[in-house]
Short mmCIF file of C-alpha atoms in Angstrom, two decimals:
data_model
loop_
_atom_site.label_atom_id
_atom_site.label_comp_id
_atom_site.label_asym_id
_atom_site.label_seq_id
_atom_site.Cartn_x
_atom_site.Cartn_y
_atom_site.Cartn_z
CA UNK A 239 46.67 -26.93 -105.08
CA UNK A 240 47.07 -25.27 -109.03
CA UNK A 241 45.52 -22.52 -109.83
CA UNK A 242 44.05 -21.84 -113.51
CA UNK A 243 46.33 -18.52 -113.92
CA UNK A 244 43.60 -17.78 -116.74
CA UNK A 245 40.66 -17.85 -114.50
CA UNK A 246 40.04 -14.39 -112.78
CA UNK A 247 38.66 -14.17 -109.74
CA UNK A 248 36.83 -10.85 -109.29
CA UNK A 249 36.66 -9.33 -105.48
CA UNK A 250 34.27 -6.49 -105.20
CA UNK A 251 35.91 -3.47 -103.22
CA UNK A 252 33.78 -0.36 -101.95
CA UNK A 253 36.10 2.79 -103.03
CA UNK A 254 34.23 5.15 -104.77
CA UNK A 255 36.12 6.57 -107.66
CA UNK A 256 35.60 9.80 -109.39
CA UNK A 257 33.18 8.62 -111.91
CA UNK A 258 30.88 7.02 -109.66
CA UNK A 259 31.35 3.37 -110.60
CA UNK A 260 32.76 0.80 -108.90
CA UNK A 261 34.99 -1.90 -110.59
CA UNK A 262 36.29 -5.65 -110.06
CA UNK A 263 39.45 -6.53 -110.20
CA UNK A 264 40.40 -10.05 -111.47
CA UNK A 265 43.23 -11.80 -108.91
CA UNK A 266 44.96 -14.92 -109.36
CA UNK A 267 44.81 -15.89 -105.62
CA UNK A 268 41.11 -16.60 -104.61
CA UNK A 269 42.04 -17.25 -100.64
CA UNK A 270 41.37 -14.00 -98.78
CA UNK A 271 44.34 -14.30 -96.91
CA UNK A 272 47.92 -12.62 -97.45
CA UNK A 273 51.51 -13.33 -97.59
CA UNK A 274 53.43 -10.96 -95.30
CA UNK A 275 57.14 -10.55 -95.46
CA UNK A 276 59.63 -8.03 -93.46
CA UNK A 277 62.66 -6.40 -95.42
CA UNK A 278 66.51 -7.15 -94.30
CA UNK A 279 68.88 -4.02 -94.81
CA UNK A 280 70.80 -5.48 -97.24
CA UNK A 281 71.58 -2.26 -98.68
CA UNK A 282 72.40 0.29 -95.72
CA UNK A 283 69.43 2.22 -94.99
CA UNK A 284 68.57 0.56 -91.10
CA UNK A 285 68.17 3.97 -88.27
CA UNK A 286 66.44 4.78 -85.65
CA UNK A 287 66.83 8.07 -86.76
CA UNK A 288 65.93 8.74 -89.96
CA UNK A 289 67.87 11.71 -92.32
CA UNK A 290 70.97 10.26 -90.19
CA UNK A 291 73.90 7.74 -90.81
CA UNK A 292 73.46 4.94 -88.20
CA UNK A 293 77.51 3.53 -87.81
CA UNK A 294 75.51 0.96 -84.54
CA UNK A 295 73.27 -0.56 -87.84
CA UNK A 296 75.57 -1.56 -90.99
CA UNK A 297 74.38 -3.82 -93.49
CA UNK A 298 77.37 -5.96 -92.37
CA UNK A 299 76.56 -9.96 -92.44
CA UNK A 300 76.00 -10.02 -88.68
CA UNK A 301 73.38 -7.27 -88.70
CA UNK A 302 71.82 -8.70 -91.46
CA UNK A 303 71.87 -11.77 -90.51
CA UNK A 304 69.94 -10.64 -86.91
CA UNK A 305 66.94 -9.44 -89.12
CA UNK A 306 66.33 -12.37 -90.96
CA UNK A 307 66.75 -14.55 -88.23
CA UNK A 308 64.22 -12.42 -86.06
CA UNK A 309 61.64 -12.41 -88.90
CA UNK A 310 61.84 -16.14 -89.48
CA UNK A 311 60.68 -16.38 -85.30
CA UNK A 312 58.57 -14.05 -85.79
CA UNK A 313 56.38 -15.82 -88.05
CA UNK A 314 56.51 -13.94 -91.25
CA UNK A 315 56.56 -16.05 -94.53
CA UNK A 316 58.57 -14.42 -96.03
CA UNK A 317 61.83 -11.91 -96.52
CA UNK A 318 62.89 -8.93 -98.58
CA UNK A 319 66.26 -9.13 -99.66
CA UNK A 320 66.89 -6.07 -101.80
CA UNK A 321 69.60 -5.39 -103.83
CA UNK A 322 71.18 -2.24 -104.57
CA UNK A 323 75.43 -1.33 -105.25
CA UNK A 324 75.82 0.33 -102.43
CA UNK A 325 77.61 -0.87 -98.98
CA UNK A 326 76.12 -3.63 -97.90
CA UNK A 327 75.43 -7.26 -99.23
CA UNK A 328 74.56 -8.75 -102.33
CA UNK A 329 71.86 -10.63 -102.28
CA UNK A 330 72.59 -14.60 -103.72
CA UNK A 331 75.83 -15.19 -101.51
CA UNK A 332 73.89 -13.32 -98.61
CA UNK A 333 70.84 -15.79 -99.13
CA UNK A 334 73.19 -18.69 -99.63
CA UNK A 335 74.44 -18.33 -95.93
CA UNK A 336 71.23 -17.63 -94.55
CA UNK A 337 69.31 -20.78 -96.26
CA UNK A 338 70.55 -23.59 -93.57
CA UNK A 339 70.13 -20.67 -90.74
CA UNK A 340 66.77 -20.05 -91.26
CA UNK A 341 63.71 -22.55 -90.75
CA UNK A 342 60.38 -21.58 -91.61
CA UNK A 343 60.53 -18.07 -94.09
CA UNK A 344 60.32 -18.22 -97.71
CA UNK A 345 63.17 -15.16 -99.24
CA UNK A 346 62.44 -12.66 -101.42
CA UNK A 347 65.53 -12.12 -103.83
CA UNK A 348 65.80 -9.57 -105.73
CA UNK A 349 67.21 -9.98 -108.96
CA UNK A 350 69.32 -7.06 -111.34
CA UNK A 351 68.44 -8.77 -114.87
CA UNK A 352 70.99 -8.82 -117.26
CA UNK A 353 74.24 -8.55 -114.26
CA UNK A 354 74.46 -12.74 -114.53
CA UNK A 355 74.38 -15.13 -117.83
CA UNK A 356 71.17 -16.16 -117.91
CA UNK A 357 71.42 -19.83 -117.76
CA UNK A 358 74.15 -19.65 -114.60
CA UNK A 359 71.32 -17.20 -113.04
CA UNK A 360 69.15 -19.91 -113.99
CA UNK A 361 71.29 -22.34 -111.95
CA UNK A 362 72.11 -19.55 -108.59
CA UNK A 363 68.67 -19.43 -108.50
CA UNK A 364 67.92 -23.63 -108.89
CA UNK A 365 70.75 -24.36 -106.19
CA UNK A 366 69.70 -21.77 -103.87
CA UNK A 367 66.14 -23.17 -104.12
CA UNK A 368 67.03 -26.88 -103.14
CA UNK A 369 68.90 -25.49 -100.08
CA UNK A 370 66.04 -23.52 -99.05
CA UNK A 371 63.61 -26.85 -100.25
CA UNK A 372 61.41 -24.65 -102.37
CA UNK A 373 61.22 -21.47 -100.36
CA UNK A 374 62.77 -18.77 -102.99
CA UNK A 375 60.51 -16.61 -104.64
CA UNK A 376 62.16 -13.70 -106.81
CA UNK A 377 62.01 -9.96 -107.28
CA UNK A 378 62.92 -9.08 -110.96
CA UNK A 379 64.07 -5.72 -111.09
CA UNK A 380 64.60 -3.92 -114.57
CA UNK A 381 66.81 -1.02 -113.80
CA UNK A 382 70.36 -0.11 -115.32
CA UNK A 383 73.28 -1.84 -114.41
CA UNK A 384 75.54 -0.16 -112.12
CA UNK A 385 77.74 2.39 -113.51
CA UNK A 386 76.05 2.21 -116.85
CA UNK A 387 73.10 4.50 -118.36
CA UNK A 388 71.04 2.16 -120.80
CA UNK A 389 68.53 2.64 -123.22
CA UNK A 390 65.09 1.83 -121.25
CA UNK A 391 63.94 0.19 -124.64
CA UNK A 392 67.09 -2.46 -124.31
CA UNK A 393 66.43 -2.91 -120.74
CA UNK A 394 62.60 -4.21 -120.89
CA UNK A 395 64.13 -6.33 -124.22
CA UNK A 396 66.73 -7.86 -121.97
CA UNK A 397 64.28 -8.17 -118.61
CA UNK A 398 61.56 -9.69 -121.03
CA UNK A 399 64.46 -12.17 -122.41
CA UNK A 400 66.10 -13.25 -119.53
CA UNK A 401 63.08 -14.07 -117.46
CA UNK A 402 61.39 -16.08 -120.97
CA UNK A 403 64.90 -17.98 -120.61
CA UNK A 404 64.36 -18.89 -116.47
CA UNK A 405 60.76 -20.27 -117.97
CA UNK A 406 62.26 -22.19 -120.04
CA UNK A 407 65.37 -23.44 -118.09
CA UNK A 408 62.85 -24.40 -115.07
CA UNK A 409 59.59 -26.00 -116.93
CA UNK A 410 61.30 -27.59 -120.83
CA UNK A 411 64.31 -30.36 -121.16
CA UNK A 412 65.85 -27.88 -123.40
CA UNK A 413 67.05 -24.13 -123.12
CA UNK A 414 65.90 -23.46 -126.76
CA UNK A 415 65.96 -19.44 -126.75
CA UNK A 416 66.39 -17.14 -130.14
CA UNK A 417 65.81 -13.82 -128.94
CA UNK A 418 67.68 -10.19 -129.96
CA UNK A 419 70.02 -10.21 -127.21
CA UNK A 420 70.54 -14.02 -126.17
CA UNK A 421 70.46 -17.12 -128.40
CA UNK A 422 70.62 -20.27 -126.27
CA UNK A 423 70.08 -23.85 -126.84
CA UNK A 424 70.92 -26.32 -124.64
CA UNK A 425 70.31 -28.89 -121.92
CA UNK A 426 68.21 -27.83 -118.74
CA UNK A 427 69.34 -30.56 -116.19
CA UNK A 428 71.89 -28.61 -114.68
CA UNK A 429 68.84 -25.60 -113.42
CA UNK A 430 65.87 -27.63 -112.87
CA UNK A 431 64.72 -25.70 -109.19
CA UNK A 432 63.04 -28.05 -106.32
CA UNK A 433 59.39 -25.67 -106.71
CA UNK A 434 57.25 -27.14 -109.44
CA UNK A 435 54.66 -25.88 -111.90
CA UNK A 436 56.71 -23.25 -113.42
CA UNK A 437 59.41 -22.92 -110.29
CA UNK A 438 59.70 -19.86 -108.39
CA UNK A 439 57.32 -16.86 -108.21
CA UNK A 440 58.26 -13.93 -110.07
CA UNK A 441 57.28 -10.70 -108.35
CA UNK A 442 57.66 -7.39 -109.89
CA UNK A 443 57.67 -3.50 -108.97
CA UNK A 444 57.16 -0.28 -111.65
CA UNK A 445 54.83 1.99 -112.62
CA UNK A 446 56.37 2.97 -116.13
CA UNK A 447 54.33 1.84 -119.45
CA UNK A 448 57.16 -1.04 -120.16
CA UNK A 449 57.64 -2.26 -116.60
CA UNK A 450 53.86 -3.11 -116.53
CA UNK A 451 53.95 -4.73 -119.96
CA UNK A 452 56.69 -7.09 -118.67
CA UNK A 453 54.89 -8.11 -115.36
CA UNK A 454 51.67 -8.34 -117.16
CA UNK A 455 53.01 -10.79 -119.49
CA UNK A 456 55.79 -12.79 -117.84
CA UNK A 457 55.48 -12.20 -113.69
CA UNK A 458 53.32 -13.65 -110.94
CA UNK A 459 53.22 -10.50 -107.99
CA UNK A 460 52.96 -6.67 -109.24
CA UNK A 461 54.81 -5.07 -106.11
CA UNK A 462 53.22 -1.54 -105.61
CA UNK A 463 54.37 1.38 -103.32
CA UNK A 464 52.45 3.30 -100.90
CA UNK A 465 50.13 5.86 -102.37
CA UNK A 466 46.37 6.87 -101.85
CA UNK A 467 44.00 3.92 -102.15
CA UNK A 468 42.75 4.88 -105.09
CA UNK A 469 45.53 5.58 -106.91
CA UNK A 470 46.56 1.97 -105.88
CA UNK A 471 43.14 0.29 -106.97
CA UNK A 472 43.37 2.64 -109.92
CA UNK A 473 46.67 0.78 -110.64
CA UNK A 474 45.17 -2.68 -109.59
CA UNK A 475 42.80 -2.14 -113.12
CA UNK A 476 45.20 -1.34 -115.26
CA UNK A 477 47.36 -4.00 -114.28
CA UNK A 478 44.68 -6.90 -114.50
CA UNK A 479 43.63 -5.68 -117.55
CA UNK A 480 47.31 -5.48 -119.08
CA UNK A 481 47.59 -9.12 -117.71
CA UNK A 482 44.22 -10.34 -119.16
CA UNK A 483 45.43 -9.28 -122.72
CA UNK A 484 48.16 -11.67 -122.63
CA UNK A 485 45.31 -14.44 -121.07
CA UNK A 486 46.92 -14.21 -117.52
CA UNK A 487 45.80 -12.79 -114.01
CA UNK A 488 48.47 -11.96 -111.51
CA UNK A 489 48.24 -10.82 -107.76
CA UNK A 490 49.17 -7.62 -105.93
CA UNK A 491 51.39 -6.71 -103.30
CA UNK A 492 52.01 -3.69 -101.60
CA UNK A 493 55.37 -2.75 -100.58
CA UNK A 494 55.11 -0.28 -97.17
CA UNK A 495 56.28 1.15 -93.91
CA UNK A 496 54.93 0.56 -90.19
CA UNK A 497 54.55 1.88 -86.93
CA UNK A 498 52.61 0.14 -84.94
CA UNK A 499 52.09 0.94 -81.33
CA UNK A 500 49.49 0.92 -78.38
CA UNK A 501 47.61 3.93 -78.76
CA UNK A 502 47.17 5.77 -82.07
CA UNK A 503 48.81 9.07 -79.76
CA UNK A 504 51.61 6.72 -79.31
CA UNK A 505 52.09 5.81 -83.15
CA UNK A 506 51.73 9.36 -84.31
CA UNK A 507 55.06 10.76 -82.07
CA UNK A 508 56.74 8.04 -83.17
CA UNK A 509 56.37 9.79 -86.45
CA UNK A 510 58.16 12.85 -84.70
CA UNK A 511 60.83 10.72 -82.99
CA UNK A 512 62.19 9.31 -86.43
CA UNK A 513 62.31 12.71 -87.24
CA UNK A 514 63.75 14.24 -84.58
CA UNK A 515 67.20 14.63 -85.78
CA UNK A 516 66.54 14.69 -89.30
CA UNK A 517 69.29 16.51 -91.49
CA UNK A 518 68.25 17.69 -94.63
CA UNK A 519 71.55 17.36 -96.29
CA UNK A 520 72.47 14.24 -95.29
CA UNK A 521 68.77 13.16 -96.37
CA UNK A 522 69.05 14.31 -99.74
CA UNK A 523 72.42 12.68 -100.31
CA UNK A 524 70.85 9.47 -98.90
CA UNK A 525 68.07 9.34 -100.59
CA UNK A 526 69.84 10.48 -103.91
CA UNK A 527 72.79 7.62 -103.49
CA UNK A 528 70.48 4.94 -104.89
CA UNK A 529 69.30 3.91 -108.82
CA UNK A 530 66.02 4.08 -107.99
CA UNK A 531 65.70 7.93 -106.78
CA UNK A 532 64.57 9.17 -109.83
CA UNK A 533 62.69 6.15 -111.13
CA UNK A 534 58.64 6.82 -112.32
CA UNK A 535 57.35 5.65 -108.98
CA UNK A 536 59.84 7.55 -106.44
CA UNK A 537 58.95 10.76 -108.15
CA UNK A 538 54.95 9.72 -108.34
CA UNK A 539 55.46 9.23 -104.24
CA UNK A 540 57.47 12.51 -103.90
CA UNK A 541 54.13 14.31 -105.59
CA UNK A 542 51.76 12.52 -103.63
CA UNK A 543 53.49 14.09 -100.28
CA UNK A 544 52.91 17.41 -101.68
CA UNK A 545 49.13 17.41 -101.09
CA UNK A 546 50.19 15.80 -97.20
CA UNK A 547 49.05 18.04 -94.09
CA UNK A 548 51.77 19.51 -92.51
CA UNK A 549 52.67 16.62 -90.52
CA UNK A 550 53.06 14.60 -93.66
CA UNK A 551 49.79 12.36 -93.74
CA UNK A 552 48.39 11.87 -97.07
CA UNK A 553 45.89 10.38 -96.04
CA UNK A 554 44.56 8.70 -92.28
CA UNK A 555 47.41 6.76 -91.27
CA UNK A 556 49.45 6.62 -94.27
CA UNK A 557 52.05 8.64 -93.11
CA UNK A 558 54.67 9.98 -95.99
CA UNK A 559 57.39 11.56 -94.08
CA UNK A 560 59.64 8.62 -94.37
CA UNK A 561 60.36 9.58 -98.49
CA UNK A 562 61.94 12.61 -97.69
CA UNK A 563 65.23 10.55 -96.00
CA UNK A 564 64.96 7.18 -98.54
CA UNK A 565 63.74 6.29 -102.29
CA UNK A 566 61.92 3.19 -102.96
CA UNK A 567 58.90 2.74 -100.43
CA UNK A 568 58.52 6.23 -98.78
CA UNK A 569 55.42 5.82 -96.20
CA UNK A 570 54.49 4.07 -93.34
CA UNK A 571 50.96 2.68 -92.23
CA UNK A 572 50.60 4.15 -88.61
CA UNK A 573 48.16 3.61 -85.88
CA UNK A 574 47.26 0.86 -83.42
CA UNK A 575 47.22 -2.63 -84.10
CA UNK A 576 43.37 -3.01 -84.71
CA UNK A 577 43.54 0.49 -86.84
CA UNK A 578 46.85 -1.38 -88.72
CA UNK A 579 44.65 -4.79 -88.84
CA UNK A 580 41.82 -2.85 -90.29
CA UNK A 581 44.47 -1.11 -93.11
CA UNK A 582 45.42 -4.33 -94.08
CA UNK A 583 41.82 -5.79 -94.26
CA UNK A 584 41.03 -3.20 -96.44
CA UNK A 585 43.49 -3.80 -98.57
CA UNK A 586 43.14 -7.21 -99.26
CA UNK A 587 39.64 -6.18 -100.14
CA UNK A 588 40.97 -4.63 -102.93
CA UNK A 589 42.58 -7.76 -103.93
CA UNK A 590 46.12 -6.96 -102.34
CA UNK A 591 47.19 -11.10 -101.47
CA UNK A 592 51.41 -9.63 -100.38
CA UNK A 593 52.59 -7.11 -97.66
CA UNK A 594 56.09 -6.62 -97.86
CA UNK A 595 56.72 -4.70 -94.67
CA UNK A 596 59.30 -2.62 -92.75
CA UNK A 597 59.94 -0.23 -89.61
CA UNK A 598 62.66 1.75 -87.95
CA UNK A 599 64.90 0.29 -86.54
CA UNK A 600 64.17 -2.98 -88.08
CA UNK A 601 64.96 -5.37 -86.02
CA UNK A 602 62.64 -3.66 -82.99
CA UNK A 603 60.03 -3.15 -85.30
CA UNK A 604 59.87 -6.32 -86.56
CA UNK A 605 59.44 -7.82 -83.11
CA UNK A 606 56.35 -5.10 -82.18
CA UNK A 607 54.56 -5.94 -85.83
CA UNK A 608 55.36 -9.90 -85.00
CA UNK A 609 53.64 -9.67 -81.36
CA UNK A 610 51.14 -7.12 -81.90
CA UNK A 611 49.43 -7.81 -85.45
CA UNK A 612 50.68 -10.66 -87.54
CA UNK A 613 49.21 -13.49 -85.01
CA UNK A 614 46.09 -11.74 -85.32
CA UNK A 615 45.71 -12.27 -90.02
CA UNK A 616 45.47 -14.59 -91.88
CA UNK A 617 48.42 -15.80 -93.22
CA UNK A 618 49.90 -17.76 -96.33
CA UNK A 619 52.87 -18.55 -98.61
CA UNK A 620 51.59 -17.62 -102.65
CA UNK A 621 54.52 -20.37 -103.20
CA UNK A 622 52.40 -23.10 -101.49
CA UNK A 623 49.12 -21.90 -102.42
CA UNK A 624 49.99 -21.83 -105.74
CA UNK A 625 51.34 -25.24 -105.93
CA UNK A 626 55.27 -24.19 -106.76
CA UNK A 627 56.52 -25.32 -103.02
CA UNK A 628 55.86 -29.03 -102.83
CA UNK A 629 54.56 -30.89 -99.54
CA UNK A 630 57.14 -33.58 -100.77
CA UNK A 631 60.41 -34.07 -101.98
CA UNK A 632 60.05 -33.69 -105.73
CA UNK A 633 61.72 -35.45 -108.79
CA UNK A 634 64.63 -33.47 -109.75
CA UNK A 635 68.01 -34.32 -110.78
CA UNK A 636 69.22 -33.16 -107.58
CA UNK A 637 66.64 -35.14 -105.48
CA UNK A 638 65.97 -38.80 -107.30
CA UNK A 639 64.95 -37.90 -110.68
CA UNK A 640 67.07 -39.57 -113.51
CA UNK A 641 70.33 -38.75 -114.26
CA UNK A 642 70.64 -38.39 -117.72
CA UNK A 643 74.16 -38.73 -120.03
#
């Protein structure tokens, strides 16, 4: 099925904000249903301790390699592979060698604009999608290459350009690009992906000014962190409305922790048990060995803990402790699996259609979220719903399209 991307749909969601009135927010996926992926530790953060180095759990190809393969039985649609330069592995050759060893899960990879030429990125990315027939999806992320401090002006210049150029290399006959930074024109048979209707889905993840302009007006998912729910919905507005000027609607996804477990007594010392042997040293250097650590949304988490109780909860369930061992996502959903169920209900209520989770260790985790709670939503791919992953073979040159001089 296509989608209108121009047609809002509006979902109605009771959270009272300050002023007393209560909003819509306009989503591109009308289905209340969600997508949910787990993360692989493709960049050497997997414990069961956290604030610890975990030599049992490297982001080596076998460990990595157990993760995916466990979320793909599982049943989750799809997978996180983040990227990062730190030990571990990088994402397209790690996907590549995963794509005829997994069956079922759609991956998430995420992509450093700017580190490839565009149109050979353009053509990674095509391959990799006719080996996984149509199940890639893509994270852009806008961030500084490694070793390098950039100018965030050139960075959202080069994001912007480089994912125009992917448009164009997937959907026209002809690269035919004149930007500021890259001036391409040229034949497009070489990248054409298997997904249709504009190829893979973009997803995208930033709170600064520029990162929303750029998923507002190029990118398909705005990946969010854990924070208060209204803070989030609050987000969620801004967002749709940044999208709307640009005659677009996008959907949300939420990138966050779990613990899921039995008894809500149960999930809580779990809490206490990751911490158990934290070291605050060996946190800090963690957490600080990363691009990300200082980025807009790290440091928006970092104040949100502030106004925690003292055993880190921000709010019921939403357990922060986790962002004072790691950047990126730093909280966990906690609580049994109808309490978890009824945190996820509530946020697809606000129009969230994409839960990108995680746990500690990950490959345990993974197995307790797959048994205990994902049989029990309601699940989709936003590839096939939105009419990118065909049912059928489709006409490329690399299926049985014509082969053109």
């Amino acid at each position: 099925m296509t989608l209108s991307y121009k047609q809002p749909y509006l979902f109605k969601f009771s959270l009272k904000m300050t002023n007393n009135t209560f909003k819509t927010v306009p989503i591109r996926t009308t289905k209340r249903a969600c997508e949910v992926a787990w993360f692989d530790d493709l960049c050497g953060g997997d414990t069961q301790f956290l604030g610890t180095i975990d030599p049992s759990r490297r982001s080596n190809f076998a460990h990595c390699s157990d993760i995916i393969k466990t979320a793909d039985v599982q049943g989750f649609q799809n997978i996180l592979l983040p990227t990062s330069y730190v030990i571990g592995q990088e994402v397209l050759p790690f996907a590549s060698a995963m794509a005829t060893q997994v069956k079922n899960i759609n991956m998430l990879a995420a992509i450093r604009t700017g580190e490839i030429h565009p149109p050979m990125l353009a053509r990674h990315l095509a391959t990799l999608d006719h080996i996984l027939e149509g199940r890639l999806t893509i994270n852009i992320i806008n961030s500084d290459l490694p070793g390098l401090k950039e100018d965030h002006e050139m960075r959202y210049k080069r994001c912007g350009e480089v994912i125009e150029i992917l448009k164009q290399a997937w959907t026209q006959d002809e690269i035919d690009f004149q930007g500021e930074i890259y001036q391409f024109k040229m034949k497009a048979d070489p990248v054409k992906p298997y997904q249709q209707n504009g190829g893979p889905l973009l997803y995208f993840g930033g709170i600064s000014p520029g990162s929303k302009e750029i998923c507002a007006k190029y990118c398909d998912v705005f990946l969010m962190w854990p924070e208060p729910e209204e803070s989030i919905y609050a987000t969620m507005q801004e967002m749709a409305e940044r999208a709307d000027k640009h005659g677009r609607t996008i959907d949300f996804g939420l990138r966050v922790h779990v613990i899921v477990r039995d008894t809500e007594e149960e999930a809580k010392e779990y809490t206490k048990t990751l911490m158990s042997k934290f070291d605050a040293e060996i946190a800090e250097k963690l957490k600080h060995r990363t691009q990300d650590s200082k980025s807009a949304g790290v440091l928006r988490q970092d104040e949100f803990r502030k106004n925690a109780d003292e055993d880190d909860f921000v709010e019921p369930m939403l357990w922060t402790g986790i962002g004072r061992a790691r950047s990126g996502c730093g909280a966990a959903i906690v609580g049994t699996p109808e309490q978890i169920i009824e945190k996820l209900n509530r946020y697809m209520d606000m129009g969230i259609r994409s839960f990108v989770l995680s746990g500690y260790p990950l490959i345990e985790e993974c197995e307790l979220f797959g048994q205990l709670v994902l049989p029990k939503l309601n699940t989709i791919k936003l590839s096939i719903e939105q009419g990118r992953t065909p049912k059928e073979i489709p006409k490329t040159p690399l299926t049985f399209g014509e082969l053109r001089v």
